[in-house]
Coordinates of N, CA and C in Angstrom, one line a residue:
M1 N 231.4 8.0 -134.6 CA 232.6 7.2 -133.5 C 233.7 7.0 -134.0
N2 N 235.0 7.5 -133.2 CA 235.9 7.6 -133.6 C 236.8 6.6 -134.0
K3 N 237.7 6.5 -135.0 CA 238.8 4.9 -135.6 C 238.9 4.0 -134.4
R4 N 239.9 4.8 -133.3 CA 240.2 3.6 -132.0 C 239.1 3.0 -131.2
R5 N 238.1 3.8 -131.4 CA 236.9 3.3 -130.7 C 236.4 2.6 -131.6
S6 N 236.2 2.5 -132.7 CA 235.5 1.5 -133.7 C 236.1 0.4 -133.7
S7 N 237.5 0.5 -133.9 CA 238.2 -0.9 -133.6 C 238.0 -1.7 -132.2
A8 N 237.8 -1.0 -131.3 CA 237.8 -1.7 -129.7 C 236.1 -2.5 -129.9
Y9 N 235.1 -1.4 -130.7 CA 234.0 -2.3 -130.6 C 234.3 -3.6 -131.6
Q10 N 234.8 -3.6 -132.6 CA 235.0 -4.2 -133.6 C 235.5 -5.8 -132.9
I11 N 236.6 -5.3 -132.3 CA 237.7 -6.7 -131.4 C 236.7 -7.1 -130.4
S12 N 236.0 -6.3 -129.5 CA 235.1 -7.0 -128.5 C 233.6 -7.5 -128.9
V13 N 233.1 -7.4 -130.0 CA 231.6 -8.3 -131.0 C 232.8 -9.3 -131.3
I14 N 233.8 -9.3 -131.8 CA 234.3 -10.8 -132.5 C 234.3 -11.5 -131.2
G15 N 235.3 -11.1 -130.4 CA 235.9 -11.7 -129.3 C 234.6 -12.5 -128.4
L16 N 233.4 -11.4 -128.0 CA 232.4 -11.9 -127.3 C 231.5 -13.3 -128.6
L17 N 231.5 -13.5 -129.9 CA 230.7 -14.0 -130.4 C 231.4 -15.0 -131.0
V18 N 233.0 -15.0 -130.9 CA 233.6 -16.3 -130.7 C 233.7 -17.2 -129.5
A19 N 233.1 -16.3 -128.3 CA 232.9 -17.4 -127.3 C 231.8 -18.0 -127.4
L20 N 231.0 -17.1 -127.9 CA 229.5 -17.8 -128.0 C 229.6 -19.2 -129.3
L21 N 230.4 -18.8 -130.3 CA 230.4 -20.1 -130.9 C 230.6 -21.5 -130.5
L22 N 232.0 -21.0 -129.5 CA 232.3 -22.4 -128.7 C 231.3 -23.0 -127.8
L23 N 230.6 -21.6 -127.5 CA 229.7 -22.5 -126.3 C 228.6 -23.2 -127.1
Q24 N 228.6 -22.8 -128.3 CA 227.2 -23.4 -128.9 C 227.8 -25.0 -129.3
T25 N 229.0 -25.2 -129.7 CA 229.7 -25.8 -129.9 C 229.6 -27.2 -129.1
F26 N 229.8 -27.1 -127.6 CA 230.3 -28.0 -126.8 C 229.1 -27.8 -125.4
V27 N 228.1 -27.1 -125.4 CA 227.4 -27.2 -124.5 C 226.1 -27.9 -125.2
P28 N 225.7 -29.2 -124.8 CA 224.6 -29.8 -125.4 C 223.3 -29.0 -125.4
M29 N 222.6 -29.0 -126.3 CA 221.4 -28.6 -127.2 C 221.4 -27.3 -127.0
F30 N 222.6 -26.8 -127.1 CA 222.5 -24.9 -127.2 C 222.8 -24.6 -128.6
G31 N 223.8 -25.4 -129.3 CA 224.5 -25.0 -130.6 C 223.4 -25.7 -131.8
Y32 N 223.3 -27.0 -131.5 CA 222.9 -27.7 -132.1 C 221.8 -29.0 -131.2
I33 N 220.5 -28.7 -132.0 CA 219.3 -29.4 -131.2 C 219.2 -30.7 -132.2
R34 N 219.6 -31.9 -132.0 CA 219.3 -33.1 -132.8 C 217.9 -33.6 -133.0
I35 N 217.5 -33.5 -134.1 CA 215.8 -34.2 -134.0 C 215.9 -35.6 -135.0
L36 N 216.9 -36.1 -135.5 CA 216.8 -37.2 -136.1 C 218.3 -37.6 -136.4
P37 N 218.8 -38.5 -136.7 CA 220.3 -39.1 -136.8 C 220.8 -38.4 -137.9
G38 N 222.3 -37.6 -137.8 CA 222.4 -36.7 -139.0 C 221.8 -35.2 -139.1
V39 N 220.7 -34.8 -138.3 CA 220.0 -33.7 -138.6 C 220.0 -33.0 -137.5
A40 N 219.9 -31.6 -137.6 CA 220.1 -31.3 -136.3 C 219.8 -29.4 -136.4
I41 N 219.1 -29.0 -136.0 CA 218.7 -27.5 -135.7 C 219.6 -26.5 -135.2
T42 N 220.5 -25.9 -136.0 CA 221.5 -25.2 -135.5 C 221.0 -23.7 -134.9
T43 N 222.1 -23.4 -134.1 CA 221.6 -21.8 -133.3 C 223.0 -21.1 -134.2
M44 N 223.9 -22.0 -134.5 CA 225.3 -21.0 -134.5 C 225.4 -19.8 -135.3
H45 N 224.5 -20.3 -136.8 CA 224.3 -19.7 -138.1 C 223.5 -18.1 -137.3
L46 N 222.9 -18.1 -136.5 CA 222.8 -16.6 -135.4 C 223.6 -15.8 -135.3
T47 N 225.0 -16.6 -134.6 CA 226.0 -16.0 -134.3 C 226.9 -15.2 -135.5
V48 N 226.5 -16.1 -135.9 CA 227.5 -15.6 -137.9 C 226.6 -14.5 -138.3
I49 N 225.4 -14.7 -138.4 CA 225.0 -13.9 -139.4 C 224.5 -12.3 -138.5
T50 N 224.9 -12.6 -137.2 CA 224.6 -11.1 -136.3 C 225.8 -10.4 -136.7
A51 N 227.1 -10.9 -136.8 CA 228.7 -10.7 -137.1 C 228.6 -9.8 -138.3
A52 N 227.7 -10.3 -139.2 CA 227.5 -9.9 -140.5 C 226.9 -8.6 -140.5
I53 N 225.6 -8.3 -139.8 CA 224.8 -7.1 -139.9 C 225.4 -6.0 -138.9
I54 N 226.1 -6.5 -137.9 CA 226.7 -5.2 -137.1 C 228.2 -4.7 -137.5
L55 N 229.1 -5.6 -138.4 CA 230.4 -5.3 -138.5 C 230.3 -5.7 -139.9
G56 N 229.7 -6.0 -141.0 CA 229.3 -6.0 -142.3 C 230.0 -7.4 -142.9
P57 N 230.2 -7.5 -144.0 CA 230.0 -8.8 -144.7 C 231.7 -9.1 -144.5
K58 N 232.6 -8.9 -144.5 CA 233.9 -9.4 -144.3 C 234.1 -9.9 -143.0
Y59 N 233.3 -9.3 -142.1 CA 233.5 -10.1 -140.5 C 232.6 -10.8 -140.4
G60 N 231.3 -10.8 -141.2 CA 230.5 -11.9 -141.2 C 231.3 -13.5 -141.7
A61 N 231.7 -13.0 -142.9 CA 232.5 -14.4 -143.8 C 233.8 -14.8 -142.8
L62 N 234.7 -13.8 -142.2 CA 235.7 -14.2 -140.9 C 234.8 -15.4 -139.8
M63 N 233.4 -15.0 -139.3 CA 232.9 -15.5 -138.3 C 232.7 -17.2 -139.0
G64 N 231.9 -16.7 -140.3 CA 231.5 -18.1 -140.7 C 233.1 -19.2 -140.7
F65 N 234.2 -18.6 -141.7 CA 235.2 -19.2 -141.1 C 235.4 -19.9 -140.4
I66 N 235.4 -19.2 -139.0 CA 235.7 -19.6 -137.5 C 234.5 -20.9 -137.3
W67 N 233.7 -20.7 -137.5 CA 232.6 -21.6 -137.5 C 232.8 -22.7 -138.0
G68 N 233.1 -23.0 -139.8 CA 233.4 -23.9 -140.5 C 234.7 -24.5 -139.8
C69 N 235.7 -23.9 -139.1 CA 236.9 -24.7 -138.5 C 236.6 -25.2 -137.4
I70 N 235.3 -24.6 -136.7 CA 234.8 -25.9 -135.6 C 234.5 -27.0 -135.8
S71 N 233.7 -26.6 -137.0 CA 232.9 -27.7 -137.4 C 233.7 -29.0 -137.9
L72 N 235.1 -28.4 -138.9 CA 235.8 -29.4 -139.6 C 236.6 -30.1 -137.9
T73 N 236.9 -29.4 -137.1 CA 237.8 -29.9 -135.9 C 236.7 -30.6 -135.3
V74 N 235.7 -30.9 -134.8 CA 234.6 -31.7 -134.0 C 234.3 -33.1 -134.9
A75 N 234.5 -32.7 -136.6 CA 233.9 -33.8 -136.9 C 235.5 -34.9 -136.9
W76 N 236.2 -34.4 -136.8 CA 237.4 -35.4 -136.8 C 237.6 -35.8 -135.4
V77 N 237.5 -34.9 -134.8 CA 238.1 -35.3 -133.3 C 236.9 -35.9 -132.5
M78 N 235.6 -35.4 -132.1 CA 234.4 -35.7 -131.5 C 233.0 -35.8 -132.4
P79 N 233.1 -36.4 -133.3 CA 231.9 -36.4 -134.5 C 230.8 -37.0 -133.5
N80 N 229.4 -36.2 -134.3 CA 227.9 -37.1 -133.5 C 227.7 -37.7 -134.2
D81 N 227.4 -38.4 -135.3 CA 226.9 -39.1 -135.9 C 227.4 -39.3 -137.4
P82 N 227.6 -40.4 -138.0 CA 228.1 -41.0 -139.1 C 227.9 -40.2 -140.6
L83 N 227.0 -39.6 -140.5 CA 226.6 -38.2 -141.7 C 227.7 -37.3 -141.6
S84 N 227.7 -36.6 -140.3 CA 228.5 -35.3 -140.1 C 230.1 -35.7 -140.3
I85 N 230.5 -37.0 -139.9 CA 231.7 -37.6 -140.0 C 232.2 -37.9 -141.7
L86 N 230.9 -37.8 -142.5 CA 231.4 -38.1 -144.0 C 231.2 -36.5 -144.7
L87 N 230.4 -35.7 -144.0 CA 230.3 -34.5 -144.9 C 231.4 -33.3 -144.3
F88 N 231.2 -33.2 -142.7 CA 232.1 -32.0 -142.1 C 233.5 -32.5 -141.9
R89 N 234.0 -33.8 -142.4 CA 235.5 -33.7 -142.5 C 236.2 -33.4 -143.6
N90 N 235.2 -33.0 -144.8 CA 235.6 -32.3 -145.8 C 235.8 -30.9 -145.6
P91 N 236.7 -30.1 -145.7 CA 236.9 -29.1 -145.7 C 236.0 -27.8 -146.4
I92 N 235.8 -28.1 -147.4 CA 234.9 -27.5 -148.5 C 233.3 -27.8 -147.8
I93 N 232.8 -28.8 -147.4 CA 231.4 -28.4 -147.4 C 231.7 -27.9 -145.8
A94 N 232.5 -28.0 -144.6 CA 232.9 -27.6 -143.8 C 232.8 -26.5 -143.3
I95 N 233.2 -25.7 -144.4 CA 233.9 -24.2 -144.2 C 232.7 -23.2 -145.2
V96 N 233.1 -23.6 -146.4 CA 232.4 -23.0 -147.7 C 231.1 -22.2 -147.4
P97 N 230.3 -23.2 -147.0 CA 228.9 -23.0 -146.9 C 228.9 -21.7 -145.3
R98 N 229.4 -21.8 -144.4 CA 229.7 -21.0 -143.1 C 230.2 -19.7 -143.8
V99 N 230.9 -19.9 -144.5 CA 231.8 -18.2 -144.9 C 230.2 -17.4 -145.7
L100 N 230.2 -18.4 -146.8 CA 229.1 -17.7 -147.6 C 227.7 -17.8 -146.8
C101 N 227.2 -17.9 -145.6 CA 226.3 -17.8 -144.9 C 226.8 -16.0 -144.3
G102 N 227.5 -15.9 -143.8 CA 228.1 -14.6 -143.4 C 228.2 -13.7 -144.1
L103 N 229.0 -13.7 -145.6 CA 228.8 -13.1 -146.4 C 227.8 -12.5 -147.1
F104 N 227.0 -13.7 -147.2 CA 226.0 -13.4 -147.9 C 224.9 -12.2 -147.2
A105 N 224.5 -12.4 -145.6 CA 224.1 -12.2 -145.0 C 224.4 -11.0 -145.1
G106 N 225.6 -10.2 -145.0 CA 226.2 -9.1 -144.9 C 225.9 -8.4 -146.3
L107 N 226.1 -9.0 -147.1 CA 225.8 -8.2 -148.6 C 224.4 -8.0 -148.6
I108 N 223.5 -9.1 -148.3 CA 221.8 -8.5 -148.1 C 221.4 -7.5 -147.3
A109 N 222.6 -7.6 -145.8 CA 221.8 -6.1 -145.1 C 222.7 -5.1 -146.0
Y110 N 223.6 -4.7 -146.4 CA 224.2 -3.4 -146.9 C 224.5 -3.5 -148.4
G111 N 224.4 -4.6 -149.1 CA 224.7 -4.1 -150.6 C 225.7 -3.8 -150.9
S112 N 227.0 -4.3 -150.1 CA 228.4 -4.2 -150.6 C 229.6 -4.9 -149.6
F113 N 230.5 -4.5 -150.0 CA 231.6 -5.3 -148.9 C 231.7 -4.3 -147.6
K114 N 231.4 -3.2 -147.7 CA 232.0 -1.9 -147.0 C 232.0 -2.4 -145.5
T115 N 232.5 -2.1 -144.5 CA 232.2 -2.2 -143.3 C 231.1 -1.4 -142.5
A116 N 230.3 -2.4 -141.8 CA 228.9 -1.7 -141.5 C 229.2 -0.6 -140.2
V117 N 228.5 0.7 -140.9 CA 228.8 2.0 -140.2 C 227.6 2.5 -139.7
K118 N 226.4 2.1 -140.4 CA 224.9 2.9 -140.0 C 223.9 1.9 -139.7
R119 N 223.0 2.4 -138.8 CA 222.1 1.8 -138.2 C 221.2 1.3 -138.9
L120 N 220.9 0.0 -139.2 CA 219.9 -1.0 -140.5 C 218.7 -0.8 -139.8
P121 N 217.6 -0.3 -140.8 CA 216.3 -1.2 -140.0 C 216.0 -2.5 -140.0
G122 N 215.0 -2.5 -139.0 CA 214.8 -4.1 -139.1 C 214.3 -5.3 -139.9
W123 N 213.6 -4.7 -141.0 CA 213.1 -5.5 -142.1 C 214.1 -5.7 -142.9
R124 N 215.5 -5.2 -142.8 CA 216.9 -5.6 -143.4 C 217.5 -6.6 -142.9
M125 N 217.3 -6.4 -141.9 CA 218.0 -7.5 -140.7 C 217.7 -8.7 -141.0
A126 N 216.1 -8.9 -140.6 CA 215.3 -10.2 -140.9 C 215.7 -10.7 -142.2
I127 N 215.5 -9.8 -143.0 CA 215.9 -10.5 -144.6 C 217.3 -11.2 -144.8
A128 N 218.5 -10.3 -144.0 CA 219.8 -10.9 -144.4 C 219.5 -12.1 -143.2
G129 N 219.2 -11.9 -142.1 CA 219.3 -13.4 -141.2 C 218.1 -14.5 -142.2
V130 N 217.0 -14.5 -143.0 CA 216.8 -15.5 -143.6 C 217.5 -15.8 -144.7
G131 N 218.2 -15.1 -145.3 CA 219.1 -15.3 -146.3 C 220.4 -16.1 -145.7
G132 N 220.8 -15.7 -145.2 CA 222.1 -16.4 -144.2 C 222.1 -17.9 -144.2
A133 N 220.6 -18.2 -143.3 CA 220.4 -19.4 -142.8 C 220.3 -20.5 -143.8
L134 N 219.3 -19.8 -145.1 CA 219.3 -20.7 -146.1 C 220.5 -21.2 -146.8
T135 N 221.3 -19.9 -146.9 CA 222.6 -20.1 -147.7 C 223.2 -21.4 -147.0
N136 N 223.6 -21.3 -146.0 CA 224.4 -22.2 -145.3 C 223.7 -24.0 -145.5
T137 N 222.2 -24.0 -145.4 CA 222.0 -25.3 -145.7 C 221.6 -25.9 -147.1
I138 N 221.5 -24.5 -148.0 CA 221.4 -25.1 -149.3 C 223.1 -25.4 -149.9
F139 N 223.8 -24.8 -149.5 CA 225.4 -25.1 -149.8 C 225.7 -26.3 -149.1
V140 N 225.2 -26.8 -147.9 CA 226.1 -28.0 -147.0 C 224.9 -29.0 -148.1
I141 N 223.9 -29.1 -148.7 CA 223.1 -29.9 -149.5 C 224.0 -30.3 -150.7
A142 N 224.4 -29.3 -151.2 CA 225.0 -29.4 -152.8 C 226.4 -29.9 -152.5
G143 N 226.9 -29.4 -151.5 CA 228.3 -29.8 -151.5 C 228.1 -31.8 -151.1
A144 N 227.4 -32.3 -150.0 CA 227.0 -33.7 -150.1 C 226.6 -34.1 -151.2
W145 N 225.9 -33.5 -152.2 CA 225.3 -34.2 -153.8 C 226.8 -34.5 -154.4
L146 N 227.5 -33.2 -154.5 CA 228.5 -32.9 -155.5 C 229.8 -34.2 -154.8
F147 N 229.9 -34.4 -153.7 CA 231.1 -34.8 -153.2 C 230.8 -36.6 -152.8
Y148 N 229.7 -36.6 -152.2 CA 229.0 -37.9 -151.6 C 228.3 -38.6 -151.8
A149 N 227.6 -38.1 -153.2 CA 226.2 -38.7 -153.6 C 226.1 -40.4 -153.4
S150 N 227.0 -41.0 -153.7 CA 226.7 -42.7 -153.3 C 226.8 -42.6 -151.6
S151 N 227.7 -42.1 -150.9 CA 228.0 -42.6 -149.9 C 227.4 -42.4 -148.8
A152 N 226.5 -40.7 -148.8 CA 225.7 -40.2 -148.3 C 224.0 -40.7 -148.8
A153 N 224.0 -41.0 -149.4 CA 222.5 -41.7 -150.3 C 222.7 -43.1 -149.2
K154 N 223.4 -43.7 -148.6 CA 223.2 -45.2 -148.1 C 223.1 -44.7 -146.7
L155 N 224.0 -43.5 -146.2 CA 223.6 -43.0 -144.8 C 222.0 -42.2 -144.6
V156 N 221.7 -41.8 -145.7 CA 220.7 -41.1 -145.4 C 219.4 -42.1 -145.2
G157 N 219.5 -42.9 -146.3 CA 218.6 -43.7 -146.3 C 217.0 -42.9 -146.9
H158 N 216.0 -43.8 -146.4 CA 214.5 -42.8 -146.8 C 214.5 -43.0 -148.5
G159 N 214.9 -43.8 -149.2 CA 215.0 -44.0 -150.6 C 215.9 -43.1 -151.2
A160 N 216.8 -42.7 -150.8 CA 217.6 -41.9 -151.6 C 218.8 -42.4 -152.4
N161 N 219.1 -41.9 -153.3 CA 220.4 -42.7 -154.1 C 221.0 -42.1 -154.7
T162 N 221.9 -42.1 -155.4 CA 222.9 -41.1 -156.0 C 222.1 -40.0 -157.0
A163 N 221.2 -40.4 -157.7 CA 220.2 -39.1 -158.2 C 219.5 -38.2 -157.6
N164 N 218.6 -38.8 -157.0 CA 217.8 -38.2 -156.0 C 218.3 -37.5 -154.7
L165 N 219.6 -37.9 -154.4 CA 220.3 -37.8 -153.0 C 219.8 -36.3 -152.6
G166 N 219.9 -34.8 -153.3 CA 219.9 -33.4 -152.9 C 218.4 -33.5 -152.9
F167 N 217.4 -33.9 -153.7 CA 215.7 -33.7 -153.1 C 215.3 -34.5 -151.8
V168 N 216.2 -35.7 -151.4 CA 215.6 -36.5 -150.3 C 215.9 -35.3 -149.1
M169 N 217.4 -35.1 -149.5 CA 217.9 -34.5 -148.5 C 217.1 -32.8 -147.8
I170 N 216.8 -32.4 -149.3 CA 215.7 -31.1 -149.0 C 214.6 -31.5 -148.5
A171 N 214.0 -32.5 -148.8 CA 213.0 -33.1 -148.1 C 212.8 -33.2 -146.3
L172 N 213.7 -34.0 -146.3 CA 214.3 -34.5 -145.1 C 214.8 -33.1 -143.9
L173 N 215.3 -32.1 -145.1 CA 215.8 -31.1 -143.6 C 215.1 -29.5 -144.1
G174 N 214.3 -30.0 -145.1 CA 212.8 -28.7 -145.0 C 212.7 -28.1 -143.9
V175 N 211.9 -28.8 -143.0 CA 211.8 -28.4 -141.6 C 212.9 -27.7 -141.0
N176 N 213.9 -28.4 -140.5 CA 215.5 -27.7 -140.2 C 215.7 -26.1 -140.8
A177 N 215.3 -26.4 -142.0 CA 216.0 -25.2 -142.9 C 214.3 -24.1 -142.4
L178 N 213.6 -24.4 -142.5 CA 212.8 -23.7 -142.5 C 212.7 -23.0 -140.6
T179 N 212.8 -23.9 -139.9 CA 212.8 -23.4 -138.5 C 214.1 -22.2 -138.4
E180 N 215.2 -22.6 -138.9 CA 216.7 -21.9 -138.7 C 216.2 -20.7 -139.7
A181 N 215.5 -20.4 -140.8 CA 215.3 -19.3 -141.4 C 214.2 -18.3 -140.4
I182 N 213.2 -19.4 -139.9 CA 212.2 -18.0 -139.4 C 213.1 -17.8 -137.9
T183 N 213.9 -18.8 -137.6 CA 214.6 -18.7 -136.1 C 215.3 -17.1 -136.7
A184 N 216.2 -17.2 -137.5 CA 216.8 -15.9 -138.0 C 216.1 -14.7 -138.3
G185 N 215.1 -15.2 -139.0 CA 214.6 -13.7 -139.4 C 213.9 -13.1 -138.1
V186 N 213.5 -14.0 -137.2 CA 213.0 -13.0 -135.5 C 214.1 -12.7 -134.9
L187 N 215.0 -13.5 -134.5 CA 216.1 -12.8 -133.7 C 216.9 -12.2 -134.0
T188 N 217.6 -12.4 -135.3 CA 218.5 -11.3 -135.4 C 218.5 -9.8 -135.5
P189 N 217.0 -9.4 -135.7 CA 217.2 -7.9 -135.6 C 217.0 -7.5 -134.0
L190 N 216.6 -8.5 -133.3 CA 216.3 -8.6 -131.9 C 217.6 -8.3 -131.3
I191 N 218.5 -8.9 -131.6 CA 220.3 -9.2 -131.3 C 221.0 -7.6 -131.7
G192 N 220.8 -7.8 -133.0 CA 221.2 -6.7 -134.0 C 220.8 -5.1 -133.4
R193 N 219.7 -5.0 -132.9 CA 219.1 -3.8 -132.5 C 220.2 -3.3 -131.0
A194 N 220.2 -4.8 -130.2 CA 220.8 -4.6 -129.1 C 222.3 -4.1 -129.0
L195 N 222.9 -4.9 -130.0 CA 224.4 -4.7 -130.4 C 224.7 -3.1 -130.6
Q196 N 223.9 -2.7 -131.8 CA 223.9 -1.6 -132.3 C 223.6 -0.2 -131.3
S197 N 222.8 -0.7 -130.3 CA 222.4 0.4 -129.3 C 224.0 0.6 -128.3
V198 N 224.4 -0.6 -127.8 CA 225.8 -0.4 -127.0 C 226.9 0.1 -128.0
R199 N 226.8 0.2 -129.4 CA 227.9 0.7 -130.1 C 227.8 2.4 -130.3
R200 N 226.3 2.7 -129.9 CA 226.3 4.2 -129.8 C 226.5 4.6 -128.6
K201 N 226.8 3.9 -127.5 CA 227.1 4.7 -126.5 C 228.4 5.0 -126.4

């Protein structure tokens, strides 16, 4: 693939995925499936991970940054619950886990910061999907514990306090994290294969 065609492909994929992120944000039950107050299963990580395995870690991080900025904006403009207001109005919690989600997914897939240029085997896409999904969840929990242990504990409930907040959130979000990781592991190779086939044409 020549350089001009490659650049056009990258721009097209990024544009498509940014549009998808916006749809996932504003179409109910598309990007966030709420199961408890403050707890939702997201599909937005799939979009970020897809960018990482198709275009490489740098583009994965870029898409994660865009997702984080959307999360930050929504938390200020149209928040869904008190816990989201508390956590995602903090730029570090809103943006950093999302950037790391895309970055780590790309690094897992390619093992370096290079731009993706080769066809990945499905199992590497699956591992990258699982790794990216878990990265986002783990760093959101870590941010909540680091910045808002006392305040978040009151909102989380279920016996949470300053000392055990992280463990309570891990327990509450366990099904959430597992579902997101399995979904990413299954769907990422399917989406990735489809986009790679378009790239080769």
